[in-house]
Amino acid sequence: MEIPPGDQPLGAPVGRRVFLGLVGLGAAAVAAGGPLSAVLSRVQAKAAAHDPTGLSGLIPGGGWRYYSVTGDFPSVEPAAYRLRVAGLVDKPLSLSLADIAARPRTTVVRDFQCVTGWRVPKVRWSGVTLASLIEAAGPLPSATAVLFRSFDGAYTESLTMKQAMRSDVLVADTLGHAAVSSEHGGPVRMVVAPMYGYKSCKWLSEIRLVPRLVPGFWEQNGYDQDGWVGTSNGRSDAPT
Ligand SMILES: Nc1nc2c(c(=O)[nH]1)N[C@H]1C(S)=C(S)[C@@H](COP(=O)(O)O)O[C@H]1N2
Ligand SMILES: [Mo]
């Protein structure tokens, strides 16, 4: 399998990357305002502590930001990639990219909205529903929540089992009509379409069924566990 162009290492010189990272942080702080600003400055300080270059967001155009709490865009050899579905299941799965691509596919088109205020209209994601993978693994009755792990080694997220079974919650390998790039969390990332962007774990490595909800990276830093667009985190974004 060929590595898509988006998965090549970033070519921009470090100075420019750091500059754009700082612009991203500044824009996030301005967009936040209000009661969230105190939380945001804490979480940004924490993100910066994980990121010796100060790089926490890049501005690639089209309204997107590229976010990484580690300050890095990790990549894997496509042939070596595996997604584990594990924890409280009958049949743990280890899926290659071809395994994922061969399963019944679902497409979702929805605005992508970050809790800091930026929004990309009508983003088309496709892949498989999280529900279909959970069903295939045979969830045990003791599983009440799902934990997501990233191969960046830092990021985690979680959903209740009820949220996880929604038809607009995807394990995505395609953005637009191309493979999800490394910057966007490829080869495989979560897309929790009805919630703010932080709920969608990039560089997905494991889907783990667990007995109790485990707060994710940003929840540990003050964001709401239930990150519904428009009603959570003290925001009132127009519904999309
Ligand atoms: N592993 C990982 N996943 C992550 C993040 C991150 O920093 N690391 N940032 C989250 C946030 S806050 C948002 S808004 C989206 C941004 O997705 P993008 O970088 O593809 O625009 O990814 C989410 N998933
Ligand atoms: Mo975000």
mmCIF file of C-alpha atoms and ligand atoms in Angstrom:
data_model
loop_
_atom_site.group_PDB
_atom_site.id
_atom_site.type_symbol
_atom_site.label_atom_id
_atom_site.label_comp_id
_atom_site.label_asym_id
_atom_site.label_seq_id
_atom_site.Cartn_x
_atom_site.Cartn_y
_atom_site.Cartn_z
ATOM 1 C CA MET A 1 0.000 0.000 0.000
ATOM 2 C CA GLU A 2 1.262 3.460 -0.881
ATOM 3 C CA ILE A 3 1.549 6.115 1.786
ATOM 4 C CA PRO A 4 -0.824 8.932 0.784
ATOM 5 C CA PRO A 5 0.796 12.380 0.331
ATOM 6 C CA GLY A 6 -0.857 13.694 3.487
ATOM 7 C CA ASP A 7 1.070 11.131 5.500
ATOM 8 C CA GLN A 8 4.494 12.462 4.553
ATOM 9 C CA PRO A 9 6.357 14.152 7.404
ATOM 10 C CA LEU A 10 5.746 17.893 7.665
ATOM 11 C CA GLY A 11 8.227 19.735 5.476
ATOM 12 C CA ALA A 12 7.819 23.220 6.958
ATOM 13 C CA PRO A 13 10.811 24.561 8.872
ATOM 14 C CA VAL A 14 10.433 24.434 12.642
ATOM 15 C CA GLY A 15 10.346 28.219 12.987
ATOM 16 C CA ARG A 16 7.210 28.462 10.874
ATOM 17 C CA ARG A 17 5.576 25.547 12.682
ATOM 18 C CA VAL A 18 6.193 27.148 16.056
ATOM 19 C CA PHE A 19 4.911 30.508 14.798
ATOM 20 C CA LEU A 20 1.697 28.944 13.503
ATOM 21 C CA GLY A 21 1.334 27.031 16.755
ATOM 22 C CA LEU A 22 1.455 30.243 18.730
ATOM 23 C CA VAL A 23 -1.080 31.882 16.403
ATOM 24 C CA GLY A 24 -3.349 28.868 16.988
ATOM 25 C CA LEU A 25 -3.086 29.205 20.762
ATOM 26 C CA GLY A 26 -3.750 32.931 20.614
ATOM 27 C CA ALA A 27 -6.808 32.438 18.416
ATOM 28 C CA ALA A 28 -8.116 29.756 20.767
ATOM 29 C CA ALA A 29 -7.718 32.019 23.771
ATOM 30 C CA VAL A 30 -9.511 34.901 22.024
ATOM 31 C CA ALA A 31 -12.318 32.645 20.795
ATOM 32 C CA ALA A 32 -12.848 31.205 24.262
ATOM 33 C CA GLY A 33 -13.543 34.360 26.300
ATOM 34 C CA GLY A 34 -16.106 34.178 29.080
ATOM 35 C CA PRO A 35 -16.140 31.541 31.817
ATOM 36 C CA LEU A 36 -14.163 28.991 29.796
ATOM 37 C CA SER A 37 -11.087 31.195 29.480
ATOM 38 C CA ALA A 38 -9.679 30.218 32.884
ATOM 39 C CA VAL A 39 -10.073 26.543 32.064
ATOM 40 C CA LEU A 40 -8.555 27.110 28.645
ATOM 41 C CA SER A 41 -5.466 28.846 29.936
ATOM 42 C CA ARG A 42 -4.943 25.922 32.315
ATOM 43 C CA VAL A 43 -5.365 23.321 29.602
ATOM 44 C CA GLN A 44 -3.201 25.267 27.187
ATOM 45 C CA ALA A 45 -0.478 25.512 29.798
ATOM 46 C CA LYS A 46 -0.740 21.767 30.226
ATOM 47 C CA ALA A 47 -0.652 21.208 26.448
ATOM 48 C CA ALA A 48 2.398 23.467 26.184
ATOM 49 C CA ALA A 49 4.079 21.481 28.964
ATOM 50 C CA HIS A 50 3.686 18.383 26.767
ATOM 51 C CA ASP A 51 5.132 20.287 23.870
ATOM 52 C CA PRO A 52 8.619 21.704 24.229
ATOM 53 C CA THR A 53 8.356 23.541 20.877
ATOM 54 C CA GLY A 54 5.187 25.374 21.886
ATOM 55 C CA LEU A 55 3.449 23.775 18.908
ATOM 56 C CA SER A 56 -0.106 22.826 19.785
ATOM 57 C CA GLY A 57 -2.125 23.818 16.733
ATOM 58 C CA LEU A 58 -1.301 24.403 13.071
ATOM 59 C CA ILE A 59 -3.481 26.334 10.631
ATOM 60 C CA PRO A 60 -3.646 24.405 7.364
ATOM 61 C CA GLY A 61 -6.465 26.381 5.690
ATOM 62 C CA GLY A 62 -10.081 25.553 4.845
ATOM 63 C CA GLY A 63 -11.001 26.457 8.408
ATOM 64 C CA TRP A 64 -9.134 23.504 9.921
ATOM 65 C CA ARG A 65 -6.657 23.447 12.754
ATOM 66 C CA TYR A 66 -4.375 20.471 13.253
ATOM 67 C CA TYR A 67 -4.287 19.640 16.933
ATOM 68 C CA SER A 68 -1.894 17.443 18.846
ATOM 69 C CA VAL A 69 -1.413 17.611 22.598
ATOM 70 C CA THR A 70 2.038 16.047 22.146
ATOM 71 C CA GLY A 71 3.091 18.682 19.584
ATOM 72 C CA ASP A 72 3.764 15.866 17.150
ATOM 73 C CA PHE A 73 1.935 14.142 14.296
ATOM 74 C CA PRO A 74 2.735 10.465 14.786
ATOM 75 C CA SER A 75 2.591 8.114 11.811
ATOM 76 C CA VAL A 76 2.690 4.365 11.278
ATOM 77 C CA GLU A 77 3.609 2.164 8.376
ATOM 78 C CA PRO A 78 0.137 1.398 6.895
ATOM 79 C CA ALA A 79 0.948 -2.324 6.682
ATOM 80 C CA ALA A 80 1.867 -2.429 10.362
ATOM 81 C CA TYR A 81 -1.233 -0.590 11.615
ATOM 82 C CA ARG A 82 -3.609 -2.534 13.862
ATOM 83 C CA LEU A 83 -6.739 -1.358 15.665
ATOM 84 C CA ARG A 84 -7.515 -3.371 18.786
ATOM 85 C CA VAL A 85 -11.028 -3.848 20.127
ATOM 86 C CA ALA A 86 -10.462 -5.213 23.598
ATOM 87 C CA GLY A 87 -11.453 -5.182 27.261
ATOM 88 C CA LEU A 88 -14.874 -6.556 28.253
ATOM 89 C CA VAL A 89 -15.561 -8.456 25.015
ATOM 90 C CA ASP A 90 -16.014 -12.117 24.033
ATOM 91 C CA LYS A 91 -13.769 -11.923 20.965
ATOM 92 C CA PRO A 92 -11.024 -9.299 21.043
ATOM 93 C CA LEU A 93 -10.261 -7.990 17.552
ATOM 94 C CA SER A 94 -7.055 -6.830 15.933
ATOM 95 C CA LEU A 95 -7.913 -5.158 12.635
ATOM 96 C CA SER A 96 -5.590 -4.162 9.801
ATOM 97 C CA LEU A 97 -6.477 -1.279 7.465
ATOM 98 C CA ALA A 98 -7.644 -3.856 4.894
ATOM 99 C CA ASP A 99 -9.848 -5.546 7.529
ATOM 100 C CA ILE A 100 -11.458 -2.200 8.304
ATOM 101 C CA ALA A 101 -11.862 -1.261 4.625
ATOM 102 C CA ALA A 102 -13.597 -4.599 3.915
ATOM 103 C CA ARG A 103 -16.374 -4.030 6.475
ATOM 104 C CA PRO A 104 -19.755 -2.423 5.688
ATOM 105 C CA ARG A 105 -19.179 1.309 5.302
ATOM 106 C CA THR A 106 -20.942 4.378 6.627
ATOM 107 C CA THR A 107 -20.586 8.027 5.633
ATOM 108 C CA VAL A 108 -21.443 11.038 7.786
ATOM 109 C CA VAL A 109 -21.492 14.657 6.557
ATOM 110 C CA ARG A 110 -21.541 17.151 9.411
ATOM 111 C CA ASP A 111 -19.927 20.430 10.456
ATOM 112 C CA PHE A 112 -16.745 19.759 12.434
ATOM 113 C CA GLN A 113 -16.780 22.016 15.465
ATOM 114 C CA CYS A 114 -14.024 22.614 18.025
ATOM 115 C CA VAL A 115 -15.043 23.782 21.477
ATOM 116 C CA THR A 116 -12.670 26.767 21.077
ATOM 117 C CA GLY A 117 -14.923 28.149 18.331
ATOM 118 C CA TRP A 118 -13.628 27.140 14.898
ATOM 119 C CA ARG A 119 -15.893 25.188 12.621
ATOM 120 C CA VAL A 120 -15.436 23.471 9.257
ATOM 121 C CA PRO A 121 -18.732 23.171 7.366
ATOM 122 C CA LYS A 122 -20.069 19.920 5.905
ATOM 123 C CA VAL A 123 -17.113 17.620 6.477
ATOM 124 C CA ARG A 124 -17.509 14.194 4.876
ATOM 125 C CA TRP A 125 -16.087 11.296 6.868
ATOM 126 C CA SER A 126 -16.389 7.613 6.107
ATOM 127 C CA GLY A 127 -15.419 4.381 7.714
ATOM 128 C CA VAL A 128 -17.263 1.885 9.887
ATOM 129 C CA THR A 129 -19.622 2.590 12.748
ATOM 130 C CA LEU A 130 -18.155 2.114 16.201
ATOM 131 C CA ALA A 131 -21.338 0.132 16.988
ATOM 132 C CA SER A 132 -20.525 -2.424 14.278
ATOM 133 C CA LEU A 133 -17.065 -3.075 15.721
ATOM 134 C CA ILE A 134 -18.427 -3.374 19.270
ATOM 135 C CA GLU A 135 -21.071 -5.835 18.045
ATOM 136 C CA ALA A 136 -18.439 -7.864 16.181
ATOM 137 C CA ALA A 137 -16.335 -8.146 19.332
ATOM 138 C CA GLY A 138 -19.253 -9.376 21.454
ATOM 139 C CA PRO A 139 -19.630 -6.903 24.325
ATOM 140 C CA LEU A 140 -20.046 -8.419 27.803
ATOM 141 C CA PRO A 141 -22.993 -7.179 29.906
ATOM 142 C CA SER A 142 -20.527 -5.686 32.407
ATOM 143 C CA ALA A 143 -19.282 -3.161 29.805
ATOM 144 C CA THR A 144 -20.888 0.250 30.418
ATOM 145 C CA ALA A 145 -18.418 2.564 28.673
ATOM 146 C CA VAL A 146 -15.780 2.733 25.946
ATOM 147 C CA LEU A 147 -12.251 4.071 26.301
ATOM 148 C CA PHE A 148 -10.283 5.233 23.241
ATOM 149 C CA ARG A 149 -6.502 5.210 23.146
ATOM 150 C CA SER A 150 -4.188 6.917 20.684
ATOM 151 C CA PHE A 151 -0.824 5.720 19.444
ATOM 152 C CA ASP A 152 0.466 9.229 20.218
ATOM 153 C CA GLY A 153 0.894 7.750 23.698
ATOM 154 C CA ALA A 154 -0.967 10.613 25.425
ATOM 155 C CA TYR A 155 -4.530 11.166 24.262
ATOM 156 C CA THR A 156 -7.546 9.309 25.582
ATOM 157 C CA GLU A 157 -11.283 9.767 25.237
ATOM 158 C CA SER A 158 -14.404 7.980 26.376
ATOM 159 C CA LEU A 159 -18.114 7.553 25.668
ATOM 160 C CA THR A 160 -20.941 5.816 27.459
ATOM 161 C CA MET A 161 -22.037 2.590 25.770
ATOM 162 C CA LYS A 162 -25.293 4.300 24.757
ATOM 163 C CA GLN A 163 -23.385 7.127 23.034
ATOM 164 C CA ALA A 164 -21.001 4.623 21.432
ATOM 165 C CA MET A 165 -23.893 2.779 19.746
ATOM 166 C CA ARG A 166 -25.142 5.851 17.816
ATOM 167 C CA SER A 167 -25.095 5.570 14.032
ATOM 168 C CA ASP A 168 -23.216 8.907 13.704
ATOM 169 C CA VAL A 169 -20.196 7.740 15.713
ATOM 170 C CA LEU A 170 -17.560 6.498 13.270
ATOM 171 C CA VAL A 171 -14.204 4.830 13.202
ATOM 172 C CA ALA A 172 -13.037 6.775 10.151
ATOM 173 C CA ASP A 173 -10.337 5.983 7.605
ATOM 174 C CA THR A 174 -11.534 8.478 4.962
ATOM 175 C CA LEU A 175 -11.862 12.276 4.991
ATOM 176 C CA GLY A 176 -13.479 13.744 1.893
ATOM 177 C CA HIS A 177 -12.483 11.165 -0.696
ATOM 178 C CA ALA A 178 -8.950 10.454 0.554
ATOM 179 C CA ALA A 179 -7.279 8.517 3.329
ATOM 180 C CA VAL A 180 -7.263 10.426 6.634
ATOM 181 C CA SER A 181 -3.872 12.172 6.682
ATOM 182 C CA SER A 182 -1.405 11.857 9.525
ATOM 183 C CA GLU A 183 -2.124 15.457 10.586
ATOM 184 C CA HIS A 184 -5.846 14.691 10.835
ATOM 185 C CA GLY A 185 -5.221 11.569 12.938
ATOM 186 C CA GLY A 186 -4.845 8.884 10.257
ATOM 187 C CA PRO A 187 -4.736 6.194 9.291
ATOM 188 C CA VAL A 188 -7.758 5.749 11.564
ATOM 189 C CA ARG A 189 -9.448 8.185 13.941
ATOM 190 C CA MET A 190 -12.696 8.527 15.835
ATOM 191 C CA VAL A 191 -15.422 10.861 14.570
ATOM 192 C CA VAL A 192 -18.099 11.525 17.176
ATOM 193 C CA ALA A 193 -20.208 13.700 14.883
ATOM 194 C CA PRO A 194 -22.725 15.099 17.411
ATOM 195 C CA MET A 195 -20.018 16.239 19.839
ATOM 196 C CA TYR A 196 -17.206 18.807 19.896
ATOM 197 C CA GLY A 197 -13.934 17.819 18.241
ATOM 198 C CA TYR A 198 -12.119 16.855 21.439
ATOM 199 C CA LYS A 199 -14.372 13.774 21.725
ATOM 200 C CA SER A 200 -12.881 12.410 18.459
ATOM 201 C CA CYS A 201 -9.601 10.654 19.296
ATOM 202 C CA LYS A 202 -6.965 10.926 16.549
ATOM 203 C CA TRP A 203 -4.366 8.208 15.748
ATOM 204 C CA LEU A 204 -6.719 5.595 17.186
ATOM 205 C CA SER A 205 -5.002 2.458 18.439
ATOM 206 C CA GLU A 206 -7.454 0.863 20.860
ATOM 207 C CA ILE A 207 -11.181 0.741 21.559
ATOM 208 C CA ARG A 208 -11.531 -0.713 25.033
ATOM 209 C CA LEU A 209 -14.815 -1.724 26.666
ATOM 210 C CA VAL A 210 -14.633 -0.907 30.353
ATOM 211 C CA PRO A 211 -16.797 -1.376 33.473
ATOM 212 C CA ARG A 212 -16.936 2.356 34.290
ATOM 213 C CA LEU A 213 -16.518 5.601 32.381
ATOM 214 C CA VAL A 214 -12.904 6.829 32.445
ATOM 215 C CA PRO A 215 -12.543 10.606 31.879
ATOM 216 C CA GLY A 216 -10.384 11.401 28.838
ATOM 217 C CA PHE A 217 -7.481 13.834 28.388
ATOM 218 C CA TRP A 218 -9.560 17.025 28.074
ATOM 219 C CA GLU A 219 -12.184 15.908 30.609
ATOM 220 C CA GLN A 220 -9.351 15.678 33.129
ATOM 221 C CA ASN A 221 -8.665 19.313 32.211
ATOM 222 C CA GLY A 222 -12.161 20.652 32.679
ATOM 223 C CA TYR A 223 -14.185 19.901 29.546
ATOM 224 C CA ASP A 224 -17.574 18.187 29.784
ATOM 225 C CA GLN A 225 -17.758 14.401 29.525
ATOM 226 C CA ASP A 226 -20.871 14.778 27.341
ATOM 227 C CA GLY A 227 -19.544 17.096 24.662
ATOM 228 C CA TRP A 228 -22.740 17.688 22.655
ATOM 229 C CA VAL A 229 -22.349 20.499 20.126
ATOM 230 C CA GLY A 230 -24.472 23.485 21.115
ATOM 231 C CA THR A 231 -25.376 22.554 24.684
ATOM 232 C CA SER A 232 -22.161 21.553 26.503
ATOM 233 C CA ASN A 233 -19.159 23.421 27.898
ATOM 234 C CA GLY A 234 -21.226 26.574 28.446
ATOM 235 C CA ARG A 235 -21.531 27.112 24.694
ATOM 236 C CA SER A 236 -24.583 27.817 22.561
ATOM 237 C CA ASP A 237 -23.394 27.144 19.025
ATOM 238 C CA ALA A 238 -26.121 27.145 16.430
ATOM 239 C CA PRO A 239 -27.243 23.595 15.710
ATOM 240 C CA THR A 240 -25.881 22.131 12.468
HETATM 241 N N1 LIG B 1 -4.780 12.149 19.707
HETATM 242 C C1 LIG B 1 -5.382 13.357 19.679
HETATM 243 N N2 LIG B 1 -6.662 13.426 19.280
HETATM 244 C C2 LIG B 1 -7.282 14.637 19.249
HETATM 245 C C3 LIG B 1 -6.632 15.815 19.668
HETATM 246 C C4 LIG B 1 -5.277 15.708 20.066
HETATM 247 O O1 LIG B 1 -4.616 16.700 20.422
HETATM 248 N N3 LIG B 1 -4.677 14.477 20.065
HETATM 249 N N4 LIG B 1 -7.303 17.026 19.659
HETATM 250 C C5 LIG B 1 -8.776 16.973 19.663
HETATM 251 C C6 LIG B 1 -9.402 18.251 19.375
HETATM 252 S S1 LIG B 1 -9.514 19.379 20.655
HETATM 253 C C7 LIG B 1 -9.967 18.516 18.160
HETATM 254 S S2 LIG B 1 -10.846 19.946 17.883
HETATM 255 C C8 LIG B 1 -9.803 17.587 17.027
HETATM 256 C C9 LIG B 1 -9.083 18.303 15.891
HETATM 257 O O2 LIG B 1 -8.972 17.464 14.763
HETATM 258 P P1 LIG B 1 -7.964 17.905 13.599
HETATM 259 O O3 LIG B 1 -6.608 18.062 14.215
HETATM 260 O O4 LIG B 1 -8.062 16.814 12.588
HETATM 261 O O5 LIG B 1 -8.495 19.220 13.080
HETATM 262 O O6 LIG B 1 -9.045 16.428 17.365
HETATM 263 C C10 LIG B 1 -9.280 15.930 18.661
HETATM 264 N N5 LIG B 1 -8.579 14.672 18.815
HETATM 265 MO MO MO B 2 -10.970 21.006 19.922
#
